[in-house]
XYZ file of C-alpha atoms in Angstrom:
576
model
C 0.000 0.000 0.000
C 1.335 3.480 -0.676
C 1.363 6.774 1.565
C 0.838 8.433 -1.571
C -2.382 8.920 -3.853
C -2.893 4.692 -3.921
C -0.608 1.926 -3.166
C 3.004 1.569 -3.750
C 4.617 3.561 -6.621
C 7.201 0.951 -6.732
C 5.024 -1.417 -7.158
C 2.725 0.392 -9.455
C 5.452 1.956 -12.036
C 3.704 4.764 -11.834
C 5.780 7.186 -14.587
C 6.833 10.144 -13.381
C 4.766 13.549 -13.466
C 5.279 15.886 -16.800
C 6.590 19.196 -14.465
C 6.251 21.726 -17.741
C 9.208 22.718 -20.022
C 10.100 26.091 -18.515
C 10.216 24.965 -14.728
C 12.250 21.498 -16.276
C 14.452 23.594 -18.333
C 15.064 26.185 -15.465
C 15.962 23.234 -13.033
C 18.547 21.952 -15.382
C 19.869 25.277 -15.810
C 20.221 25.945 -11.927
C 21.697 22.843 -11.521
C 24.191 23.366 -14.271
C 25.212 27.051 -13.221
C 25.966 25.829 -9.156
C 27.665 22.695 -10.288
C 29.641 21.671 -6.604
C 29.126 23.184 -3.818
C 31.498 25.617 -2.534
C 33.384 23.779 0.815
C 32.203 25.992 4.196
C 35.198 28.173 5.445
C 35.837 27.833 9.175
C 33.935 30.672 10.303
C 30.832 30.012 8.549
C 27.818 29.479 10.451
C 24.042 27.618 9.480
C 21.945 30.743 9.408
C 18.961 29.085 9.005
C 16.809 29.281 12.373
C 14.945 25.744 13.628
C 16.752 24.057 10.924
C 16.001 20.554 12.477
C 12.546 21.761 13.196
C 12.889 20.903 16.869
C 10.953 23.351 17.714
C 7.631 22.698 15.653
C 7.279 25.327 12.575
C 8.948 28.958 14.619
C 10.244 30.388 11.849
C 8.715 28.571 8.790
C 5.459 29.684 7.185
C 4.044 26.408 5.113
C 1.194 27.269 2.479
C -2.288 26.463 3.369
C -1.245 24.735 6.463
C 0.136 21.825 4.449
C 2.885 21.737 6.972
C 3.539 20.077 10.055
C 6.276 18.538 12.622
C 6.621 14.654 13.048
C 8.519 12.418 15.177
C 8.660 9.575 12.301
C 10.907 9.640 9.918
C 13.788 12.067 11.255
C 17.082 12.524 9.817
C 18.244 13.352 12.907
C 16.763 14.899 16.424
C 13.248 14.034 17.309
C 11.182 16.315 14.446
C 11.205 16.473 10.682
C 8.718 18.588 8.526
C 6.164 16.843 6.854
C 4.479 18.772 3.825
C 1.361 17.925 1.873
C 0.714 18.780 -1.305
C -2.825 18.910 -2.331
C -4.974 20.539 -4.760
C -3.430 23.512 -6.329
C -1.050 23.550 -3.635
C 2.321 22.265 -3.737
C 3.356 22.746 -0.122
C 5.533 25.213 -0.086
C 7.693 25.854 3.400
C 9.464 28.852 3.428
C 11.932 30.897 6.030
C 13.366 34.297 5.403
C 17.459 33.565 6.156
C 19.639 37.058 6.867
C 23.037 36.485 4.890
C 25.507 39.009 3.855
C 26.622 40.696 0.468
C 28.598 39.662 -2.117
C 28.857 36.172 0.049
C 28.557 32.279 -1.470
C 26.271 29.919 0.501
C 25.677 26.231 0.618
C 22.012 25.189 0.900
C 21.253 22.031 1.558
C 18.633 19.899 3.138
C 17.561 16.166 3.886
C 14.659 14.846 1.981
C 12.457 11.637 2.135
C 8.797 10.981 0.462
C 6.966 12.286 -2.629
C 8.596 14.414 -5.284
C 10.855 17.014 -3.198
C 12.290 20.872 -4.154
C 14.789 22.667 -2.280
C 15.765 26.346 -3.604
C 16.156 29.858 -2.961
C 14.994 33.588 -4.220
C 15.770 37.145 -3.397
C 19.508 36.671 -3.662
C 19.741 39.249 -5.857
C 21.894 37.544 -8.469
C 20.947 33.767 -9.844
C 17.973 32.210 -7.505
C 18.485 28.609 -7.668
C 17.131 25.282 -7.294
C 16.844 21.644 -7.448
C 14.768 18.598 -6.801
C 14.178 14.858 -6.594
C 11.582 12.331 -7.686
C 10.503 10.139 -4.464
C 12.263 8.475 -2.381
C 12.124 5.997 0.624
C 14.904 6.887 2.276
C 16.463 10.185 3.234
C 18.610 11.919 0.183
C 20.305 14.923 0.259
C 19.403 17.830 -1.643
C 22.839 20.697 -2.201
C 22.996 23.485 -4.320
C 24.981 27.019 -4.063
C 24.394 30.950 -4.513
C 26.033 33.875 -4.054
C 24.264 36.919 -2.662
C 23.846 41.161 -4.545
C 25.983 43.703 -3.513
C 22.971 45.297 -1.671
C 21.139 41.784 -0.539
C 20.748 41.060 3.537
C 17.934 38.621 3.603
C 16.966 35.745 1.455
C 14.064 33.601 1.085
C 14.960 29.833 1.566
C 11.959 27.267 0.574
C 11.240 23.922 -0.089
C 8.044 22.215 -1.937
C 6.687 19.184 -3.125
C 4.776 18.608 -6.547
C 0.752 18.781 -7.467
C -0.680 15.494 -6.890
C 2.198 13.579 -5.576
C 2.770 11.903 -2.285
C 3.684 14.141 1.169
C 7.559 14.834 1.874
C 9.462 15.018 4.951
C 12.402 17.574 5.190
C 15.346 17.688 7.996
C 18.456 19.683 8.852
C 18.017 22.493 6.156
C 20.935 24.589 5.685
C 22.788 27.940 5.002
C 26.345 27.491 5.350
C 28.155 30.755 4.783
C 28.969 34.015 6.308
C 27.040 35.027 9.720
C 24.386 36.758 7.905
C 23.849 39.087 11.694
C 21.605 36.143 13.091
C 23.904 33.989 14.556
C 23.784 29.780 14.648
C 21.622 28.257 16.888
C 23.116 26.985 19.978
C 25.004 23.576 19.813
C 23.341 20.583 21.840
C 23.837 19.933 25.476
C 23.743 16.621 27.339
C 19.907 15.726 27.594
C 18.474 14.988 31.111
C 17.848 11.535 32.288
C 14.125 10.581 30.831
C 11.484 10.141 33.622
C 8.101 8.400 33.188
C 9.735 4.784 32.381
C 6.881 2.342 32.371
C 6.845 -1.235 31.558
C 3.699 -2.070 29.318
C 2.874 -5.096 27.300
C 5.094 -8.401 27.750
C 5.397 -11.886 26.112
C 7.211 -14.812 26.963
C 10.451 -12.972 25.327
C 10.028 -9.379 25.349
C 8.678 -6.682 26.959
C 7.589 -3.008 25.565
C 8.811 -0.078 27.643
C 7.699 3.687 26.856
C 9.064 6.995 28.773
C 8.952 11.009 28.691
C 10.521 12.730 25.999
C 13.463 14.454 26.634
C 14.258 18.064 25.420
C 17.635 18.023 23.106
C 17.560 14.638 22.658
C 18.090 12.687 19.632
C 17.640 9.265 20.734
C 17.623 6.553 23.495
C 19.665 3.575 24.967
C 17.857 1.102 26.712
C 19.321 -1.166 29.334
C 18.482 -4.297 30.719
C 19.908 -5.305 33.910
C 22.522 -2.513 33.884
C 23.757 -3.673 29.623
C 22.602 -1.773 26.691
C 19.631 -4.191 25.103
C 18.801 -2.293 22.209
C 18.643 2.062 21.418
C 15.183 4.045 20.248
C 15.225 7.143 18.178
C 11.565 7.645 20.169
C 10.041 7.361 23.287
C 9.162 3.557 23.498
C 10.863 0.251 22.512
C 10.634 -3.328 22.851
C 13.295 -5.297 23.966
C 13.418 -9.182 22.263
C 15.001 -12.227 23.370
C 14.069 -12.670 26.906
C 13.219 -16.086 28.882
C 9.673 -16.848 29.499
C 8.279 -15.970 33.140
C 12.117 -13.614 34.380
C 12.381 -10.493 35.995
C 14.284 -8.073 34.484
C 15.146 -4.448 35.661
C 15.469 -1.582 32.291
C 16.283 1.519 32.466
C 17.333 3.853 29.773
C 19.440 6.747 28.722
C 18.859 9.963 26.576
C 21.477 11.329 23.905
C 22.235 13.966 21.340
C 25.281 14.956 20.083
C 26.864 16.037 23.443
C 26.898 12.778 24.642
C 24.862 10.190 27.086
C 22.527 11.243 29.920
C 22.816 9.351 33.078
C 20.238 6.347 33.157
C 16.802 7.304 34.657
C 15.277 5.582 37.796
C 15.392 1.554 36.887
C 11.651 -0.752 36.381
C 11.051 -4.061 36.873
C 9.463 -6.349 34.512
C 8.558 -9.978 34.462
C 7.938 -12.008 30.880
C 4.819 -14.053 30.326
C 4.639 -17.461 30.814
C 4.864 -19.870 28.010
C 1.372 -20.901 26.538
C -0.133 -17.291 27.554
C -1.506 -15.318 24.928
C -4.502 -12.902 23.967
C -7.753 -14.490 23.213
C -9.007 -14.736 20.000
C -10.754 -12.139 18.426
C -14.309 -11.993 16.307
C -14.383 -14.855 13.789
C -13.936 -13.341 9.834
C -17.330 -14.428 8.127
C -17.346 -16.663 5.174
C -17.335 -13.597 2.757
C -15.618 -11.011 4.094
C -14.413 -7.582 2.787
C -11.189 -6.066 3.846
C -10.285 -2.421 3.842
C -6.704 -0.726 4.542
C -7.106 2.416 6.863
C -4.551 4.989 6.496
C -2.144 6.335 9.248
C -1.443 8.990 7.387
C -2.977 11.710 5.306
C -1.834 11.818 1.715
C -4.931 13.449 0.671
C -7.365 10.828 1.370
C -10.358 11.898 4.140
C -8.330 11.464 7.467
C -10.900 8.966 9.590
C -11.128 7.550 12.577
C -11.293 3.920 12.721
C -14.951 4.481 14.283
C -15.881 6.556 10.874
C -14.499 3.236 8.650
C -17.946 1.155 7.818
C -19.219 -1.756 9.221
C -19.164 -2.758 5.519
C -15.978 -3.750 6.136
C -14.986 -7.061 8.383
C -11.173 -6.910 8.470
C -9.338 -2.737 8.896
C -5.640 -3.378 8.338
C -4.112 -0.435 10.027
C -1.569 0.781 7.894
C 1.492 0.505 8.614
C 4.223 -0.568 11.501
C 6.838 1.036 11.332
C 10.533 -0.855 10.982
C 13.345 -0.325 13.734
C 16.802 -0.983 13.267
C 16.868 -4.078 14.380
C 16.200 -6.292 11.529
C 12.452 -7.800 11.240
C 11.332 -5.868 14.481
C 8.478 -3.402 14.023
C 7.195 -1.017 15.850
C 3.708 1.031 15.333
C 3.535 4.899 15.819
C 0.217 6.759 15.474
C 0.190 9.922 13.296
C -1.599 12.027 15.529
C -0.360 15.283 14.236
C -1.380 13.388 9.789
C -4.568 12.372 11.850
C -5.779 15.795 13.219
C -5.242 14.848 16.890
C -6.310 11.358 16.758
C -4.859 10.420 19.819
C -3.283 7.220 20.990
C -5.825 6.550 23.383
C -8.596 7.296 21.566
C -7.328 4.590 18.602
C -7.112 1.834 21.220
C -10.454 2.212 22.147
C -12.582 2.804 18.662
C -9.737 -0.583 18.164
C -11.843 -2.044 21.207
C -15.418 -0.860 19.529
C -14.469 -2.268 16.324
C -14.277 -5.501 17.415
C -17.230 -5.290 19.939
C -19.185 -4.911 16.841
C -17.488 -8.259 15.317
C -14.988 -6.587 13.531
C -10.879 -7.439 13.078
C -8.337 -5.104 13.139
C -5.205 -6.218 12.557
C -1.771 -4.016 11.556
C -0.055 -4.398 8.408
C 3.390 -4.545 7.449
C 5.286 -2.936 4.804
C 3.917 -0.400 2.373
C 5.522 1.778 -0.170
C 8.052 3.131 2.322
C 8.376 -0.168 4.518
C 11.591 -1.274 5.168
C 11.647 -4.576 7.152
C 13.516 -7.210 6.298
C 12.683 -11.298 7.519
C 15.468 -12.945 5.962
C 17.671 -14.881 8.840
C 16.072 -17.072 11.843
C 16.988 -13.733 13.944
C 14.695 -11.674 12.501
C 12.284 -14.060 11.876
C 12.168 -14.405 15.890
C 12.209 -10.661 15.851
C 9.245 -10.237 13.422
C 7.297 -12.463 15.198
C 8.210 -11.486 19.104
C 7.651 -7.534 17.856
C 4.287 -8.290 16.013
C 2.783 -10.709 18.682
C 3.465 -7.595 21.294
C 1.294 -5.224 19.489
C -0.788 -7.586 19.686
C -0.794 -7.791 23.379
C -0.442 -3.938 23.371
C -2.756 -2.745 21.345
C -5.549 -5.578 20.773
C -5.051 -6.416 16.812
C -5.954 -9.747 15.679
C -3.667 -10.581 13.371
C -1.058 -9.196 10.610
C -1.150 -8.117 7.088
C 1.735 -8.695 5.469
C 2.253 -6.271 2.201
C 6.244 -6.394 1.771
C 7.042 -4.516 -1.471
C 10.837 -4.733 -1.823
C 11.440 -8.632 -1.449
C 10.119 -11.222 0.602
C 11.699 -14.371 1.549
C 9.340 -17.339 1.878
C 11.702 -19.685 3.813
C 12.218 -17.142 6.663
C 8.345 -15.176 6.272
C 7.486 -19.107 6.997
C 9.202 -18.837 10.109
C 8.378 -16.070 11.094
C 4.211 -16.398 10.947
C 4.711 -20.296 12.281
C 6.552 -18.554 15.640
C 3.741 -15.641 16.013
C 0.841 -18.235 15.612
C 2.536 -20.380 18.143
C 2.146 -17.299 20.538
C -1.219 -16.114 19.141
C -3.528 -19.062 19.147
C -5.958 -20.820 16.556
C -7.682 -16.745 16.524
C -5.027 -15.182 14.819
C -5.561 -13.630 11.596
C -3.101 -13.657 8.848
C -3.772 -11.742 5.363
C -1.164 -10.901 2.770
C -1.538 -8.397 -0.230
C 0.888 -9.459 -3.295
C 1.282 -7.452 -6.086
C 0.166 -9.857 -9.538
C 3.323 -10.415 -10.526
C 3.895 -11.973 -6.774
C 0.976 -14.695 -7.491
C 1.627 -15.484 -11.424
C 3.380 -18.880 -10.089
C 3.634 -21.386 -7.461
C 7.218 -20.685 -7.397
C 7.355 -16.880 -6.400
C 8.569 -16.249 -2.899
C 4.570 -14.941 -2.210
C 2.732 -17.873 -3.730
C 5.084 -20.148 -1.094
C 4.969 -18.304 1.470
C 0.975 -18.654 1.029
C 1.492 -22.162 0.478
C 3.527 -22.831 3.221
C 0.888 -21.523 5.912
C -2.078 -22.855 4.084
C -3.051 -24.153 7.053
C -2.932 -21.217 9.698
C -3.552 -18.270 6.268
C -6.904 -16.506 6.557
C -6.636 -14.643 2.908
C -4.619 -13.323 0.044
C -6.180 -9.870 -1.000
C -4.005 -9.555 -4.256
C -3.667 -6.329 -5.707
C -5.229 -6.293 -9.265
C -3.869 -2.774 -10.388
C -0.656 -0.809 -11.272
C 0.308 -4.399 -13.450
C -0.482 -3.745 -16.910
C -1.680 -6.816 -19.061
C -0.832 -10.037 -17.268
C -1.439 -13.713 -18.087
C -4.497 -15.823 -17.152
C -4.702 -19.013 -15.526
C -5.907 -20.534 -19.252
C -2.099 -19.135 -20.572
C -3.761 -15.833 -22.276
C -2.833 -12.090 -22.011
C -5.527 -10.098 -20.314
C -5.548 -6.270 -19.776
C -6.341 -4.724 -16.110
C -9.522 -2.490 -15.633
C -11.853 -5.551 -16.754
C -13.804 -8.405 -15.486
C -11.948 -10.701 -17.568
C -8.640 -9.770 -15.709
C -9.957 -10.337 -12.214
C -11.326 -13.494 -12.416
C -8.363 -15.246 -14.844
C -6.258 -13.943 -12.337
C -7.669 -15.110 -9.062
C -8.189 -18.215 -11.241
C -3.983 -18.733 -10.775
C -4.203 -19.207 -7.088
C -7.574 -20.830 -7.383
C -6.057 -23.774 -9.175
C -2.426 -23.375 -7.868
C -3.073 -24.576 -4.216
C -4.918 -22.469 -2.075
C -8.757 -22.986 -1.004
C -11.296 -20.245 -1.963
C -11.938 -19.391 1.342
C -8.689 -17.836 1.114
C -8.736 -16.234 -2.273
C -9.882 -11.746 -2.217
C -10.053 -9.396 -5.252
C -7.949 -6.377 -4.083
C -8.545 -2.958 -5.866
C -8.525 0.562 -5.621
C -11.785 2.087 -4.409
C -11.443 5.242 -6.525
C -9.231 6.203 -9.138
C -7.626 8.106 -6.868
C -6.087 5.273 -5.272
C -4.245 4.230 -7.398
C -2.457 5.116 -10.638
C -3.845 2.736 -12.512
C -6.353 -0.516 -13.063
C -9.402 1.411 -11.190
C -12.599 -0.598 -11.954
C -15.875 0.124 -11.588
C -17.838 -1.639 -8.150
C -20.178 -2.795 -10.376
C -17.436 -4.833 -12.030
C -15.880 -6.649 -8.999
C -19.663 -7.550 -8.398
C -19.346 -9.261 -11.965
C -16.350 -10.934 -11.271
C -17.446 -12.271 -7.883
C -20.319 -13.822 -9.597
C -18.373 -14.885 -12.265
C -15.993 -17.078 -10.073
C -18.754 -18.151 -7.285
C -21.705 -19.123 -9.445
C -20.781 -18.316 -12.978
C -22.337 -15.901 -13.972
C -21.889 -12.419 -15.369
C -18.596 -13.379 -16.970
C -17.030 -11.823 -19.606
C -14.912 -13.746 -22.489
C -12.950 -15.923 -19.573
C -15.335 -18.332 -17.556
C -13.458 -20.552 -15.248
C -14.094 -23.987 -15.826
C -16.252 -24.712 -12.423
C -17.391 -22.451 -9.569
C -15.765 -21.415 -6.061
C -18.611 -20.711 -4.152
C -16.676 -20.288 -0.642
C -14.348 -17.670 -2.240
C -13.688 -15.317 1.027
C -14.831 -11.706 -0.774
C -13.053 -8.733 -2.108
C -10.525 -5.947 -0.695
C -9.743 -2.332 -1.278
C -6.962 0.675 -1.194
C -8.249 2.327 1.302
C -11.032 3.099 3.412
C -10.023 6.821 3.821
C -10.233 7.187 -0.423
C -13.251 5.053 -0.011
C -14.589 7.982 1.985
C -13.316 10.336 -0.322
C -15.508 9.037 -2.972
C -18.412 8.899 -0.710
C -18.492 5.219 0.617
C -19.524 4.311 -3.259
C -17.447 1.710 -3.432
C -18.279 -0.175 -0.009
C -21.514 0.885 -0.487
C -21.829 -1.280 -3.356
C -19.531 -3.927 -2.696
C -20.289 -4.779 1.030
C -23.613 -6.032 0.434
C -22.981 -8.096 -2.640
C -19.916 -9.787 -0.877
C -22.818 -10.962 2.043
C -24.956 -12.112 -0.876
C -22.822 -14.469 -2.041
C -23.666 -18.017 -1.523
């Protein structure tokens, strides 16, 4: 699934936008006239003022409040902008920078996310700029200009593009002269964090959260007096404990001055083996599953209390990786989500399922980074995913990997967390259709080898172009011919029906391409589980217990007015 407009552009090959011959050819120009960056002279300075954006948006005015602060992802310190573009608004954050005359500055700045600009005007001489298409990980954006005779203050900005995903910006720069403003004081050592609390626990780890700490940049945690694992927030889970132990943690606070001393020590105990959550609502024989957004790229920002009770299964999208491989970690965007606040999602998590619903977190994404490929972090997937379980209530796990998968050590990895979770536990996976065109992708095994514990594959029948049917011919997406010679592949290539969904986008928003029509799932649902309203493919018997259908999202399902739920919900709870 993607944080952008739809799922993953990775996935989706989405091309990238036209940006109009003047502002291309002016790019290349600017880009061409700075060539390298001038090296900083001892004496320079950063003139730019909240630079890190510590301290929220002082000093930075963001067009049509597209802007805000975010703990996740940071270059570096606990904040990073996060800018929106929507509409006819590209985001724009801007900070007026005091500089001298007839000085050279390097500007530079850290970006992550949708399409990102980083340039300068007023110099009085060349304004300059330069950009970069998306990207999942930070990049660095560097450029140079040299300031008019008469020119004391200049206009530093950065911006994303119309109708592309968010970006995040960190540690902006100014290198050059002291333009009369001065650097912003260097770090001190942080104070020792307070509020250490032991939450959630399983027979090998237990989650820990504390107070954030002004100046920091990060965390050590310590168990039993040795460093266990670091945090570049204010909660972690440490892995790897023996069942039903006391342990004492405490942790540390740091920043570029150095270590705090460790705060007041807590004692935890791990779970006994064979304890676990209960199991949650069962998932009815048809079943629809939405993705719910914890983020806004655009979409309508919801509540999980405003998502339908169309929908059976919410996959909360997305944990978040840490750096230790396979762990994950979930962090609610309460400043993307208007103030949705942590507390308030555990409970509408709570009413969800009071009204039979499952709610289970998903994994990976356009920007998702974890990695299961060693029996470590297949331990670590499975410890870190079974805890948010425990601390948060899901059901289960989606698991949407879009930069490799590994079936051998995925295999692991959901055979360890059903061990801990029970018969109850709910395990869906959304391929792309490239993932599911043979037994012998790393997907189709992986789906294989957990036949036997795997609720459903939604697979993802858009951003793929033409792909082949299971009768060996071409079909194109956007039709009911490509939906149901596609599911037909994993109909026929091992798994039951039960545990075979039609994933697609529920506007055209959401995604860049293969939108279809509710009315044309409906078709193809029929088509496979009684045979009727087919198009030119009809499978060659019926799968009446197919499990139901699945869309990206419910937020651009909201967007378009519920139409697509609407229409789809009921028909799914038709079907025989």
């Amino acid at each position: 699934m993607e944080r952008s407009a739809g799922r993953s552009s990775s996935r989706r090959r989405r091309s990238r936008p036209v940006l109009g011959g003047t502002l291309a050819v002016a790019t290349a120009a600017a880009l061409t006239v700075t060539g390298l960056v001038s090296t900083a002279q001892a004496a320079d300075v950063n003139n730019a003022k909240n630079a890190g954006f510590e301290s929220g948006l002082a000093n930075w005015t963001c067009s049509g409040g597209s802007g805000a602060t975010v703990s996740s992802p940071v270059r570096s310190g606990t904040s990073a902008l996060k800018a929106t573009p929507a509409g006819q608004d590209n985001a724009k954050c801007s900070q007026s920078v005091k500089v001298k005359p007839n000085s050279t500055y390097a500007l530079s700045s850290w970006v992550q996310g949708g399409y990102a600009y980083l340039g300068v005007s007023g110099t009085g001489t060349t304004d300059v700029s330069t950009w970069t298409p998306g990207s999942s990980s930070w990049t660095k954006l560097s450029t140079s200009f040299t300031t008019g005779a008469n020119t004391t203050s200049v206009t530093v900005y950065t911006h994303g593009w119309y109708g592309q995903a968010a970006y995040f910006a960190d540690d902006i720069a100014v290198t050059g002269p002291d333009g009369g403003g001065g650097e912003d004081p260097g770090p001190v050592i942080p104070a020792a964090p307070a509020g250490l609390t032991a939450g959630a626990t399983t027979t090998s780890s237990v989650a820990l959260s504390w107070n954030a700490v002004s100046g920091a940049t990060g965390y050590k945690v310590y168990r039993d007096g040795v460093q266990a694992t670091t945090s570049s927030g204010t909660s972690a889970t440490v892995t790897g404990l023996t069942a039903d132990t006391a342990y004492q943690f405490s942790v540390s606070a740091t920043n570029a001055a150095g270590e705090s001393v460790k705060s007041a020590a807590v004692s935890a105990r791990t779970a006994k083996e064979g304890t676990g959550p209960g199991p949650g609502p069962a998932v009815p024989k048809h079943a629809v599953t939405g993705y719910w957004q914890n983020f806004n790229n655009g979409a309508a920002v919801q509540k999980l209390t405003d998502v339908p009770a169309d929908y059976d299964i919410i996959a909360v999208s997305f944990a978040d990786a840490t750096p230790t491989p396979g762990q994950v970690t979930f962090n609610l965007d309460t400043a993307g989500l208007n103030g949705y606040t942590d507390a308030q999602f555990r409970a509408d998590i709570k009413t969800k399922q009071a009204q039979g619903k499952n709610v289970i977190i998903s994994i990976g994404g356009e920007l998702g980074t974890v990695r299961v490929n060693s029996d470590a972090s297949a331990t670590a997937f499975a410890d870190s995913v079974y805890a948010l379980m425990q601390d948060y209530g899901f059901n289960g796990v989606d698991i949407d990997l879009e930069n490799g998968l590994n079936a051998t050590y995925m295999t692991k990895a959901l055979r360890q967390l059903s061990a801990k979770a029970g018969s109850g536990l709910v395990i869906t996976m959304a391929p792309q259709t490239i993932d599911m065109q043979s037994t012998s992708g790393e997907y189709f095994k992986t789906a294989l080898n957990i036949k036997d514990i795997l609720t459903v594959v939604n697979m993802q029948y858009y951003n793929s172009g033409s792909m082949l049917g299971c009768d060996g011919k071409v079909y194109s997406q956007g039709s009911v011919d490509f939906l149901t010679a596609l599911a037909c592949i994993q109909l026929e290539g091992g798994l039951d029906p039960s545990q075979v969904g039609i994933g697609v986008p529920a506007s055209t928003r959401g995604a860049g391409s293969g939108y279809v029509a509710p009315s044309v799932v409906n078709a193809a649902l029929d088509c496979l589980t009684k045979g009727t309203n087919c198009g030119s493919f009809k499978p060659s018997k019926t799968y009446p217990s197919l499990r139901g259908a699945m869309t990206w999202s419910t937020n651009w399902d909201a967007t378009a007015g519920f139409a697509w739920s609407k229409a789809v919900g009921p028909h799914v709870r038709s079907l025989p």
